[in-house]
GROMACS .gro file of C-alpha atoms in nm:
model
   97
    1MET     CA    1   1.293  -1.308   0.308
    2ASN     CA    2   0.958  -1.054   0.317
    3GLN     CA    3   0.834  -1.118   0.646
    4GLY     CA    4   0.566  -0.840   0.578
    5LEU     CA    5   0.762  -0.559   0.750
    6PHE     CA    6   0.820  -0.255   0.575
    7CYS     CA    7   1.123  -0.001   0.603
    8VAL     CA    8   1.170   0.351   0.491
    9MET     CA    9   1.510   0.574   0.508
   10ILE     CA   10   1.489   0.920   0.438
   11ALA     CA   11   1.778   1.146   0.413
   12GLY     CA   12   1.826   1.530   0.373
   13GLN     CA   13   1.984   1.871   0.450
   14ALA     CA   14   1.825   2.157   0.641
   15LYS     CA   15   1.871   2.494   0.474
   16ALA     CA   16   2.082   2.734   0.643
   17GLY     CA   17   1.962   2.896   0.946
   18MET     CA   18   1.691   2.602   0.958
   19GLU     CA   19   1.843   2.314   1.161
   20ALA     CA   20   1.715   2.366   1.485
   21TYR     CA   21   1.361   2.413   1.353
   22VAL     CA   22   1.406   2.126   1.148
   23ARG     CA   23   1.545   1.885   1.392
   24ALA     CA   24   1.238   1.988   1.629
   25ARG     CA   25   0.994   1.908   1.393
   26LEU     CA   26   1.172   1.588   1.300
   27LEU     CA   27   1.178   1.494   1.684
   28GLU     CA   28   0.825   1.593   1.730
   29LEU     CA   29   0.711   1.374   1.452
   30MET     CA   30   0.934   1.089   1.552
   31ASN     CA   31   0.737   1.101   1.917
   32ARG     CA   32   0.383   1.095   1.785
   33SER     CA   33   0.441   0.866   1.518
   34ARG     CA   34   0.582   0.603   1.766
   35ASN     CA   35   0.244   0.578   1.934
   36GLU     CA   36   0.065   0.502   1.572
   37ASP     CA   37  -0.065   0.164   1.485
   38GLY     CA   38   0.197  -0.044   1.297
   39CYS     CA   39   0.480   0.175   1.402
   40ILE     CA   40   0.735  -0.052   1.549
   41MET     CA   41   1.071   0.168   1.513
   42TYR     CA   42   1.104   0.530   1.411
   43HIS     CA   43   1.466   0.687   1.443
   44VAL     CA   44   1.602   1.033   1.364
   45HIS     CA   45   1.981   1.065   1.323
   46GLU     CA   46   2.172   1.368   1.269
   47SER     CA   47   2.518   1.358   1.125
   48VAL     CA   48   2.820   1.408   1.358
   49GLU     CA   49   3.027   1.549   1.055
   50HIS     CA   50   2.745   1.811   0.917
   51SER     CA   51   2.543   1.977   1.100
   52GLY     CA   52   2.154   1.975   0.971
   53GLU     CA   53   2.219   1.684   0.784
   54PHE     CA   54   1.947   1.417   0.907
   55MET     CA   55   1.825   1.049   0.822
   56VAL     CA   56   1.508   0.909   0.932
   57TYR     CA   57   1.467   0.539   0.948
   58MET     CA   58   1.120   0.389   1.019
   59LEU     CA   59   1.041   0.042   1.059
   60TRP     CA   60   0.636  -0.025   0.987
   61GLN     CA   61   0.424  -0.370   1.045
   62THR     CA   62   0.284  -0.352   0.712
   63GLN     CA   63   0.343  -0.094   0.369
   64GLU     CA   64  -0.051  -0.036   0.423
   65LEU     CA   65   0.019   0.095   0.782
   66PHE     CA   66   0.307   0.310   0.669
   67GLU     CA   67   0.078   0.476   0.388
   68ALA     CA   68  -0.187   0.548   0.609
   69HIS     CA   69   0.019   0.736   0.843
   70ASN     CA   70   0.176   0.896   0.510
   71ALA     CA   71  -0.176   0.998   0.400
   72THR     CA   72  -0.284   1.161   0.723
   73LEU     CA   73  -0.376   1.530   0.679
   74GLU     CA   74  -0.140   1.611   0.974
   75MET     CA   75   0.136   1.441   0.768
   76GLN     CA   76   0.045   1.607   0.463
   77GLU     CA   77   0.067   1.989   0.647
   78PHE     CA   78   0.395   1.835   0.800
   79LYS     CA   79   0.553   1.771   0.487
   80LYS     CA   80   0.449   2.100   0.301
   81LYS     CA   81   0.614   2.282   0.581
   82LEU     CA   82   0.929   2.063   0.614
   83ALA     CA   83   0.991   2.091   0.206
   84GLN     CA   84   1.052   2.475   0.278
   85CYS     CA   85   1.328   2.411   0.460
   86LEU     CA   86   1.508   2.045   0.410
   87LYS     CA   87   1.627   1.912   0.095
   88ILE     CA   88   1.564   1.541   0.058
   89PHE     CA   89   1.872   1.371  -0.095
   90GLY     CA   90   1.739   1.179  -0.373
   91ARG     CA   91   1.419   0.958  -0.322
   92ARG     CA   92   1.297   0.793  -0.019
   93LEU     CA   93   1.438   0.405  -0.008
   94LEU     CA   94   1.149   0.145   0.062
   95PHE     CA   95   1.229  -0.197   0.172
   96GLY     CA   96   1.014  -0.519   0.277
   97ILE     CA   97   1.207  -0.728   0.533
   0.00000   0.00000   0.00000
């Protein structure tokens, strides 16, 4: 079943008062990431029931291309900033498809 594609799902809740900031940063990251080598799909979803609850869904050509994206200095800085205002639920989910 593994076609070499790599799927990543991450969900979290923005801290109170930080919803708009988190939304804007996630959408900014989505728009930049969609242009990166190997990115097939990148979507940011916000719960219709719980404001500030987000889910990010990504599909990459390979795990290596995702890891290269994730290892960039820009991503490291982004994750540091977001960690201060977004509580991730559990762990990121990784799937080969």
